[in-house]
Each structure stands twice: as structure tokens, then as C-alpha cells.
Coordinates of C-alpha atoms in Angstrom, one line a residue:
M295 CA 2.5 -7.0 -2.3
K296 CA -1.1 -5.9 -2.0
R297 CA -4.1 -7.7 -3.3
R298 CA -5.0 -5.4 -6.1
Q299 CA -1.5 -5.6 -7.5
L300 CA -1.6 -9.4 -7.5
L301 CA -4.6 -9.1 -9.7
I302 CA -2.5 -7.9 -12.6
S303 CA -1.2 -11.4 -13.0
S304 CA -4.2 -13.4 -11.7
A305 CA -7.9 -13.7 -12.2
I306 CA -9.8 -10.5 -11.1
G307 CA -12.7 -10.1 -8.8
S308 CA -14.7 -12.3 -6.4
A309 CA -18.3 -12.8 -5.5
A310 CA -19.5 -9.9 -3.2
L311 CA -21.9 -10.2 -0.3
M312 CA -24.8 -7.9 -1.0
L313 CA -26.2 -5.9 2.0
G314 CA -28.6 -3.0 2.1
N315 CA -27.5 0.6 1.8
K316 CA -27.7 1.2 5.5
T317 CA -26.0 3.5 8.0
L318 CA -23.7 1.7 10.4
A319 CA -23.1 3.7 13.5
A320 CA -20.1 3.0 15.8
S321 CA -20.9 2.2 19.4
E322 CA -18.9 2.2 22.6
T323 CA -18.0 -1.3 23.9
G324 CA -15.3 -0.3 26.4
T325 CA -12.0 -2.1 26.9
S326 CA -13.3 -5.6 27.7
K327 CA -12.0 -8.3 25.3
P328 CA -13.6 -11.7 26.0
T329 CA -11.7 -14.4 24.2
T330 CA -12.6 -17.8 22.7
P331 CA -10.6 -20.8 23.9
E332 CA -9.9 -22.0 20.3
T333 CA -8.3 -18.9 19.0
G334 CA -7.5 -16.8 22.1
K335 CA -9.0 -13.8 20.2
P336 CA -12.0 -11.7 21.2
S337 CA -15.4 -13.3 20.6
V338 CA -16.8 -9.7 20.4
I339 CA -14.9 -7.3 18.3
P340 CA -14.6 -4.0 20.2
T341 CA -15.5 -0.7 18.6
R342 CA -13.0 1.2 20.7
W343 CA -10.4 0.5 23.4
T344 CA -7.3 1.9 24.9
D345 CA -3.9 0.5 23.9
P346 CA -2.2 -1.0 26.9
I347 CA 1.3 0.2 25.8
S348 CA 0.8 3.7 24.5
G349 CA -2.5 4.7 26.3
K350 CA -3.8 5.8 22.9
K351 CA -7.4 5.3 22.0
I352 CA -8.2 3.0 19.1
L353 CA -11.4 3.1 17.1
R354 CA -12.9 0.5 14.8
L355 CA -14.0 2.3 11.6
S356 CA -15.6 -0.6 9.8
E357 CA -18.7 -2.6 10.6
E358 CA -18.6 -5.5 8.2
D359 CA -16.0 -8.3 8.5
N360 CA -13.3 -8.3 5.8
S361 CA -13.4 -4.5 5.4
R362 CA -10.0 -3.1 4.5
S363 CA -8.4 0.3 4.4
L364 CA -6.5 1.1 1.2
Y365 CA -2.9 0.2 0.3
F366 CA -0.6 2.6 2.1
H367 CA 0.2 5.0 -0.8
D368 CA -3.3 5.0 -2.3
N369 CA -5.0 8.2 -1.0
A370 CA -8.1 7.2 1.1
F371 CA -9.1 10.7 2.4
T372 CA -11.0 13.6 1.0
H373 CA -8.7 16.7 1.1
D374 CA -10.6 18.2 4.0
G375 CA -10.1 15.0 6.0
R376 CA -13.7 14.5 6.8
Y377 CA -14.3 11.3 4.8
M378 CA -12.3 8.1 4.3
V379 CA -13.1 5.2 1.9
M380 CA -12.4 1.5 2.4
N381 CA -13.1 -1.7 0.6
T382 CA -15.9 -3.9 2.0
P383 CA -17.6 -7.1 0.8
S384 CA -20.7 -5.0 0.1
G385 CA -19.0 -2.3 -1.9
I386 CA -17.2 0.9 -1.0
G387 CA -17.4 1.9 2.6
L388 CA -17.4 5.5 3.7
Y389 CA -16.4 6.7 7.1
D390 CA -17.4 10.1 8.3
F391 CA -14.9 11.3 11.0
Q392 CA -17.1 14.3 11.8
Q393 CA -20.1 12.2 12.7
Q394 CA -18.1 9.0 13.5
K395 CA -20.3 6.8 11.4
N396 CA -20.0 4.3 8.5
T397 CA -22.1 4.3 5.4
L398 CA -22.0 2.5 2.0
L399 CA -20.9 4.9 -0.7
A400 CA -21.4 2.4 -3.6
K401 CA -23.0 -1.0 -3.4
G402 CA -21.7 -3.9 -5.5
K403 CA -18.4 -5.5 -6.7
Y404 CA -16.4 -2.3 -6.4
E405 CA -12.7 -1.8 -5.5
V406 CA -11.3 1.6 -4.8
I407 CA -8.4 2.9 -6.8
M408 CA -7.9 6.1 -4.7
V409 CA -9.6 9.4 -3.7
S410 CA -8.8 12.5 -5.8
R411 CA -6.1 14.7 -4.3
S412 CA -8.2 17.9 -5.1
K413 CA -11.9 17.1 -5.0
A414 CA -14.4 14.9 -3.2
V415 CA -14.3 12.1 -5.7
C416 CA -13.5 8.4 -5.3
Y417 CA -12.1 6.5 -8.4
A418 CA -13.0 2.9 -8.5
R419 CA -13.3 -0.2 -10.7
K420 CA -16.4 -2.5 -10.8
T421 CA -16.4 -6.1 -11.8
I422 CA -19.3 -7.0 -14.2
G423 CA -20.3 -10.6 -14.0
E424 CA -17.9 -13.3 -13.0
P425 CA -14.1 -13.0 -13.7
R426 CA -12.9 -14.9 -16.7
E427 CA -9.8 -15.7 -18.6
K428 CA -10.2 -15.1 -22.3
D429 CA -7.8 -14.2 -25.0
N430 CA -5.1 -11.8 -23.7
N431 CA -6.5 -8.7 -25.4
N432 CA -9.7 -9.1 -23.4
L433 CA -8.5 -9.9 -19.9
F434 CA -10.1 -6.8 -18.4
D435 CA -13.3 -6.3 -20.5
N436 CA -15.5 -7.0 -17.5
I437 CA -14.1 -4.2 -15.4
E438 CA -15.8 -0.8 -15.5
Y439 CA -14.2 2.4 -14.2
Y440 CA -16.1 5.1 -12.3
A441 CA -15.7 8.4 -10.6
I442 CA -18.0 8.5 -7.5
D443 CA -19.0 11.6 -5.7
I444 CA -18.4 11.8 -2.0
P445 CA -20.6 11.7 0.0
S446 CA -23.6 11.5 -2.4
G447 CA -22.5 8.3 -4.2
K448 CA -23.4 9.8 -7.6
E449 CA -21.5 7.9 -10.3
K450 CA -19.8 9.0 -13.5
F451 CA -18.9 6.2 -15.8
I452 CA -15.4 6.6 -17.2
G453 CA -15.0 3.5 -19.4
I454 CA -13.9 -0.1 -20.0
F455 CA -10.2 -0.6 -20.9
E456 CA -9.4 -4.0 -22.2
K457 CA -5.6 -3.8 -22.0
G458 CA -4.5 -3.0 -18.5
F459 CA -5.2 -2.7 -14.8
I460 CA -5.5 0.9 -13.6
T461 CA -4.0 1.7 -10.2
T462 CA -3.5 5.5 -9.9
V463 CA -4.9 8.9 -10.8
N464 CA -2.9 12.0 -11.4
A465 CA -2.8 15.3 -9.4
D466 CA -5.2 17.3 -11.7
D467 CA -7.7 14.4 -12.4
T468 CA -6.9 14.3 -16.1
L469 CA -5.1 10.9 -16.4
M470 CA -5.3 7.4 -14.9
A471 CA -2.4 5.0 -15.2
G472 CA -1.6 1.3 -14.7
A473 CA 0.2 -1.7 -16.0
Y474 CA -0.7 -4.3 -18.6
A475 CA 0.7 -7.9 -18.8
T476 CA 0.2 -9.8 -22.1
R477 CA -0.5 -13.1 -20.3
L478 CA -1.6 -14.3 -16.9
F479 CA 0.5 -15.8 -14.1
A480 CA -1.3 -17.0 -11.0
L481 CA 0.8 -15.9 -8.0
Q482 CA -1.5 -17.4 -5.5
P483 CA -2.7 -20.8 -6.9
G484 CA -4.7 -23.1 -4.8
K485 CA -6.4 -22.5 -1.5
Q486 CA -6.6 -19.0 -0.1
V487 CA -6.0 -18.5 3.7
A488 CA -9.0 -16.9 5.4
N489 CA -8.5 -13.5 7.1
T490 CA -5.1 -13.0 5.4
D491 CA -3.9 -11.4 2.1
G492 CA -4.1 -14.8 0.4
G493 CA -1.9 -17.9 0.2
Y494 CA 1.2 -18.6 -2.0
N495 CA 1.1 -22.4 -1.4
A496 CA 4.7 -23.3 -2.4
I497 CA 6.7 -26.4 -1.5
G498 CA 10.3 -26.3 -0.3
K499 CA 13.2 -28.6 -1.5
D500 CA 12.5 -30.9 1.4
G501 CA 8.9 -31.5 0.1
K502 CA 7.3 -29.5 3.0
P503 CA 5.1 -26.5 2.7
L504 CA 7.0 -23.2 3.0
S505 CA 6.0 -20.4 5.4
F506 CA 3.8 -17.6 4.0
A507 CA 6.8 -15.2 3.6
D508 CA 9.1 -17.8 2.0
A509 CA 6.4 -19.2 -0.3
K510 CA 5.6 -15.6 -1.4
E511 CA 9.3 -15.0 -2.4
L512 CA 9.5 -18.2 -4.3
R513 CA 6.3 -17.5 -6.2
M514 CA 7.5 -14.0 -7.0
A515 CA 10.8 -15.3 -8.3
D516 CA 8.9 -17.7 -10.5
R517 CA 6.8 -14.8 -11.9
L518 CA 9.9 -12.7 -12.5
A519 CA 11.6 -15.5 -14.5
Q520 CA 8.6 -15.6 -17.0
N521 CA 9.8 -12.3 -18.7
I522 CA 6.2 -11.6 -19.7
P523 CA 5.9 -8.5 -22.0
M524 CA 4.4 -5.6 -20.2
E525 CA 3.7 -1.9 -20.5
I526 CA 2.8 1.0 -18.4
F527 CA 0.0 3.1 -19.9
T528 CA -2.1 6.2 -19.3
I529 CA -5.8 6.8 -19.9
N530 CA -7.2 10.2 -20.6
I531 CA -10.2 10.4 -18.2
E532 CA -12.2 12.8 -20.4
T533 CA -11.6 11.1 -23.8
G534 CA -10.5 7.6 -23.0
E535 CA -7.4 7.9 -25.1
R536 CA -4.8 5.3 -24.2
K537 CA -1.0 6.0 -24.4
V538 CA 1.9 3.7 -23.7
V539 CA 4.5 5.2 -21.4
T540 CA 7.1 2.4 -21.4
Q541 CA 7.4 -1.3 -22.4
S542 CA 9.5 -4.0 -20.9
T543 CA 9.8 -7.7 -20.2
D544 CA 10.6 -6.7 -16.6
W545 CA 7.8 -7.1 -14.2
L546 CA 6.2 -3.6 -14.0
N547 CA 4.2 -2.8 -10.9
H548 CA 3.4 -0.3 -8.1
V549 CA 2.5 2.4 -10.6
Q550 CA 1.8 5.7 -8.8
F551 CA 1.4 9.3 -9.8
S552 CA 3.1 12.1 -7.9
P553 CA 0.6 13.9 -5.5
T554 CA 1.5 17.3 -7.1
D555 CA 3.0 16.8 -10.6
P556 CA 0.4 15.5 -13.1
Q557 CA 3.1 14.2 -15.5
Q558 CA 5.3 12.4 -13.0
L559 CA 5.0 8.7 -12.5
M560 CA 6.9 6.3 -10.3
Y561 CA 6.9 2.5 -10.7
C562 CA 8.9 -0.6 -9.8
H563 CA 10.5 -3.6 -11.3
E564 CA 8.7 -6.2 -9.2
G565 CA 10.2 -9.4 -7.9
P566 CA 12.4 -10.4 -5.0
W567 CA 14.1 -7.2 -4.1
H568 CA 17.7 -8.5 -4.2
M569 CA 17.1 -9.7 -7.8
V570 CA 15.9 -6.4 -9.3
D571 CA 16.7 -2.7 -9.6
R572 CA 13.4 -1.8 -8.2
I573 CA 12.5 2.0 -8.0
W574 CA 12.0 4.0 -11.2
T575 CA 10.5 7.3 -12.3
I576 CA 9.4 8.4 -15.7
R577 CA 7.4 11.2 -17.3
T578 CA 4.0 10.4 -18.8
D579 CA 5.4 11.0 -22.3
G580 CA 8.1 8.4 -21.7
S581 CA 10.9 10.8 -21.2
N582 CA 13.4 11.1 -18.3
K583 CA 13.3 7.5 -17.2
Q584 CA 15.5 7.1 -14.1
S585 CA 16.5 4.5 -11.6
I586 CA 16.3 6.0 -8.2
H587 CA 18.6 3.6 -6.2
T588 CA 21.8 1.9 -7.2
R589 CA 22.8 -1.2 -5.4
R590 CA 26.3 -0.9 -3.8
M591 CA 26.7 -4.3 -2.1
N592 CA 25.5 -7.9 -2.7
M593 CA 22.0 -8.6 -1.2
E594 CA 21.3 -4.8 -0.7
I595 CA 17.6 -4.3 -1.2
A596 CA 15.3 -1.3 -1.6
G597 CA 11.6 -1.0 -2.1
H598 CA 8.0 -0.1 -0.9
E599 CA 8.6 3.3 -2.4
F600 CA 6.2 6.3 -1.9
F601 CA 6.1 10.0 -2.5
S602 CA 6.0 12.7 0.1
F603 CA 2.8 14.7 -0.2
D604 CA 4.5 17.7 -1.7
G605 CA 5.8 15.4 -4.5
K606 CA 9.4 16.5 -4.0
T607 CA 10.8 13.4 -2.2
I608 CA 10.7 9.7 -2.6
Y609 CA 10.9 7.5 0.5
Y610 CA 11.8 3.8 0.5
D611 CA 12.8 0.9 2.7
L612 CA 16.5 0.2 2.4
Q613 CA 18.5 -2.7 3.8
T614 CA 22.3 -3.0 3.7
P615 CA 22.4 -5.9 3.3
R616 CA 19.0 -7.6 3.4
G617 CA 17.7 -8.5 6.9
E618 CA 20.8 -7.0 8.7
D619 CA 20.9 -3.2 8.6
F620 CA 17.8 -1.1 8.3
W621 CA 17.1 2.4 6.9
L622 CA 14.3 4.6 5.7
A623 CA 15.9 6.3 2.7
T624 CA 14.9 9.5 0.9
Y625 CA 15.7 10.9 -2.5
H626 CA 14.9 14.5 -3.4
L627 CA 13.8 14.7 -7.0
E628 CA 15.0 18.2 -7.7
T629 CA 18.3 18.3 -6.0
G630 CA 19.3 14.6 -6.0
K631 CA 20.2 14.8 -2.3
R632 CA 19.7 11.7 -0.1
I633 CA 19.1 11.1 3.6
W634 CA 19.2 7.7 5.2
Y635 CA 17.5 7.3 8.5
H636 CA 18.7 4.3 10.5
M637 CA 16.4 2.1 12.7
E638 CA 16.8 -0.9 14.9
R639 CA 15.7 -4.4 13.8
N640 CA 12.5 -4.5 15.8
E641 CA 11.5 -1.1 14.3
W642 CA 11.6 -2.3 10.7
S643 CA 8.1 -2.1 9.2
V644 CA 6.4 -3.7 6.2
H645 CA 5.4 -0.2 5.1
F646 CA 6.3 3.3 6.2
Q647 CA 4.3 6.5 5.7
I648 CA 4.6 10.2 6.1
S649 CA 2.0 12.7 7.2
Q650 CA 0.6 15.2 4.7
D651 CA 2.4 18.1 6.4
G652 CA 5.7 16.1 6.3
K653 CA 6.1 16.4 10.1
L654 CA 5.4 12.8 11.1
L655 CA 6.5 9.3 10.0
A656 CA 5.1 6.0 10.9
G657 CA 5.7 2.3 10.4
D658 CA 3.5 -0.8 10.7
G659 CA 6.0 -3.3 12.2
G660 CA 6.5 -6.9 11.3
D661 CA 6.8 -10.4 12.8
H662 CA 9.7 -12.9 13.2
E663 CA 9.1 -14.6 9.8
M664 CA 9.5 -11.5 7.8
V665 CA 12.7 -10.1 6.3
A666 CA 13.9 -8.4 9.5
R667 CA 13.3 -11.5 11.6
A668 CA 12.2 -9.2 14.4
E669 CA 11.5 -11.0 17.7
D670 CA 9.7 -8.0 19.2
G671 CA 8.5 -5.9 16.2
K672 CA 4.7 -6.3 16.3
Y673 CA 3.7 -2.7 16.9
L674 CA 2.6 0.3 15.0
Y675 CA 5.3 3.0 15.4
L676 CA 5.4 6.7 15.3
F677 CA 8.9 8.0 14.2
E678 CA 10.7 11.2 14.8
P679 CA 13.4 11.7 12.2
Q680 CA 16.7 13.0 13.5
I681 CA 19.7 14.2 11.5
I682 CA 23.1 13.1 12.7
E683 CA 24.9 16.4 12.7
D684 CA 28.5 16.9 11.6
I685 CA 31.2 17.2 14.3
A686 CA 33.4 20.3 14.5
V687 CA 35.2 19.5 11.3
S688 CA 33.2 18.3 8.2
A689 CA 34.4 16.4 5.2
P690 CA 35.2 18.7 2.3
N691 CA 32.6 17.1 0.1
A692 CA 29.9 16.6 2.9
A693 CA 27.2 18.3 0.8
E694 CA 27.7 15.7 -2.0
L695 CA 27.4 12.7 0.4
I696 CA 24.4 10.8 1.8
R697 CA 23.2 12.6 4.9
P698 CA 22.9 10.2 7.8
G699 CA 20.0 10.2 10.3
K700 CA 18.1 8.0 12.7
L701 CA 14.5 7.4 13.7
K702 CA 13.4 7.9 17.3
S703 CA 10.4 5.5 17.8
T704 CA 7.3 5.5 19.9
R705 CA 5.1 2.4 20.1
L706 CA 1.5 3.4 19.2
V707 CA -0.4 0.1 19.0
D708 CA 0.2 -3.4 20.4
M709 CA 0.0 -5.7 17.3
S710 CA 0.9 -8.9 19.2
Q711 CA -2.4 -10.5 18.2
H712 CA -2.1 -9.4 14.5
D713 CA -1.2 -12.0 11.9
Y714 CA 1.2 -10.2 9.5
R715 CA -0.1 -12.3 6.6
V716 CA -2.3 -9.2 6.4
E717 CA -0.3 -6.0 5.8
P718 CA -1.6 -3.2 8.1
N719 CA -1.1 -0.5 5.4
I720 CA -1.0 2.6 7.6
Q721 CA -2.2 6.1 6.5
F722 CA -2.3 9.4 8.3
S723 CA -5.5 11.4 8.2
P724 CA -4.9 14.8 6.6
D725 CA -5.2 16.6 10.0
N726 CA -2.8 14.2 11.7
K727 CA -5.4 13.2 14.3
Y728 CA -5.5 9.6 13.3
L729 CA -3.3 6.8 11.9
V730 CA -5.5 4.3 10.0
F731 CA -4.7 0.6 9.6
R732 CA -6.2 -2.7 8.8
S733 CA -5.9 -5.7 11.1
N734 CA -7.0 -9.3 11.8
M735 CA -6.1 -9.0 15.5
H736 CA -9.6 -9.8 16.5
G737 CA -10.1 -12.5 13.9
P738 CA -11.8 -11.0 10.8
I739 CA -10.1 -8.2 9.0
H740 CA -11.3 -4.7 10.0
T741 CA -10.2 -1.1 9.5
Y742 CA -9.1 0.7 12.6
A743 CA -7.6 4.1 13.6
V744 CA -5.4 5.0 16.5
V745 CA -6.0 8.6 17.9
L746 CA -2.7 10.4 17.8

């Protein structure tokens, strides 16, 4: 789960380090990687190097430590592919691929929601003052929402919305949407772990601290058991009108609009995946609520769902059962047809992503503590989807069945020095020239791109 989704059930915001509004130009440092004896990681973070496995060039896009690319399904690019936004301690970072330089688009305690699908605008929230926990109807009254022009940084104030946390904007820039919980639940209590996505700090039955992955699952199960009343809502960007889409005591999360249909939402029932029916779609008027995947065996799990860029297909991680057999599954919204692409254990990834033209797939790998228990899975992968064709004689109802396929993988980036307590969160650039990711492979978190 990403940081900004955790904020739905925890305190919002943190103190930001204020720097000047300066231009940060990337410079060549070569391939040398001197290391420190204590950590074995580079003492100087390179701005570019050549991956030893793939031979691909990798660029560092960020200048400031703890600068993060966006969550994998939150659009980070302007439609022409020239600019990409990221979150930095100083505000919203802006990378110009044409000039290969980094500037600060907006200074202050901002966090990006996403970039518009159709125009050069970044939607963001800004924390005013320090985060506070008040009565439940005012949990978010210190969050301001803005539309920020790219690249000028000119801001348009949208509003303050007390009941809810906005996470997505629709295809025609008329609606924002998010989820609202009627009370807080701190998923990550206690000390946070530096240069990671946090710390879940849970104790096992033997009285010993659990690993990051196991502690996260335990804390998520605890949150799910609370049955906190929630709702998914929309906000009219022009008028500020708030409408409730659906209500539930299920844990509602991962709210995302279709890239092309302004009225189509997808969301999840959050929690340990084997305990929930996770993937759902619904129209903004509350109609046509639909579960996308039905579990067929005990411990079957599905999740980390995302739309194709034409809005016609939903992709998701599928395991039959959990941690044993791995698929990238698809569901076509118009026809109901399904394809399941098989992969090997080491190829399983925290997140998958598709290019905007639909021709490329990628995965960000995983380590041995994660659900796949992969002993050699710490890579960024490029995938070629291949359909397993019928033999000479097909089943009479073949058209009604799930179509099998497989993923042919290519290793793009050696992630052996990456700590997967930070999710890489891959995104293709619109022109398919770059695959962007975040990593702590050199110590502090930075945003990088591999040249495809």
C-alpha cells in the first residue's frame, strides 16, 4: 500500500524542508560507484550509469533526497511526455525530459494527486499548518486542493473538503474522487523506518518483532476488523459539490477513475487479499456496482488493479493460490473476456504496468520476504505477453473460457541493492522511451528512469 493511501486512516502530512525555487540540472558522473564500509552503498549517488545486466542506461531524475515518483497508477506525465512530476521534501518536483533538468513546480507541503490526462495541469493537495486529529467531521480541514499549471506553476485553488481524502481526477477534469473514513486507525504506529515506506511495528505470537511484510499484513488485518463506516465520494471541480457514490463498513481504498470514461470508477475492498473480494467497479451515480474477480479456491488472491490507458481493460495481480502460482490477469469491461498471463516465481512483481499504447508491460520485482518468496526476483522487468494458442482441435466453448497466456521477461534493472520496503512504482513515459521508478538502492530514496 502506498503512503498516501495509508493517510486515509492515519494522521496527514509532515514537516517539509524548505529550499529555494532553483533549477537543478542533472550532471554526468559516469559508472563509478564508491561504497561506504558501513552500508556497502555508494557514498556518491550517481546521476547516470549503465545497468550491468541489461546494458540499459539509467538516469537519476531527482536532485533532493527522499524524492519519490508517483504511485504506479497515478498519472505523472503531461500528455506530450515532456514533463513528469514527483513528490519531494521541498514541494512538487518537475522533470523536463526535453532539457533533462529538474525544477520545483510548487514550493511547500504539497503532495501530488496526479497529472491531468488531457491538459498540462497537476492536481495536488497542500497541508496547511500541522496535521491534527479533531472531531471526525473535520479530519481534513487543513488540506487545500489545487490545480497547478505545468510548467509555469500558476495555481488555481479548488477548495477544502472536510469529509474525505481525494485520490483521483476523471478523464475530462470535471470530477475528483476519494474515500472517507469516519474515524482514524493508525496503520503505522510508532517509529518510522528511514528511507522506506514506513514501519508497521507489529509483534508476533513469540513476542518478537515481525518482518516488515508480516507486520504490514497483521496491521492491515487489524484495520479490516474495525468495520469503520466509509464512503466513496466525488467532488465537482467547478462547483465543489460533494456526492456520495457508495457507502460500506468494508475498507474502501485505491479509488481511481478510468483514463477515458469520466463516469467510471474502480476501487478496492482493502485488507489482506485472501480475506476480501478486492476489485470493484461502479459508476459515479452509484449504479452498476460490480465485483471484477470471483475467488475459485481457498487462498486465491487478486489485487493491485489498474486500467489500461484506453480504459477498456482492467489488469491485476492474480495468485492461485497465494504465493504458489502467479498470473497477470485481465478483464475486458465491454465483453467480459479474460486473459491470464502466467509468470515464474522470480518474475512476480509488487506492481505491474502497461504502456500507454498497450504494447509493453513491465514489473518491478520483489524480494524473498514478500508474497512470492522469490530468491532471485530483485529486478525491473520488461514483459512480452504471449497467448497460448489452441491446438488443432479447440474446446466447443473456447470463446467463453479464460484465455491462457504467458509473459516472456527481460531483466531491465538490477535491483539487488534495493530495499523493497520501498515500492518501486514503475511508470512508462508516454513515448515508451523511459520506465520511471523510485529506489533506495543508493541509500536515500530517489526517482530514476531506465532508457528503454
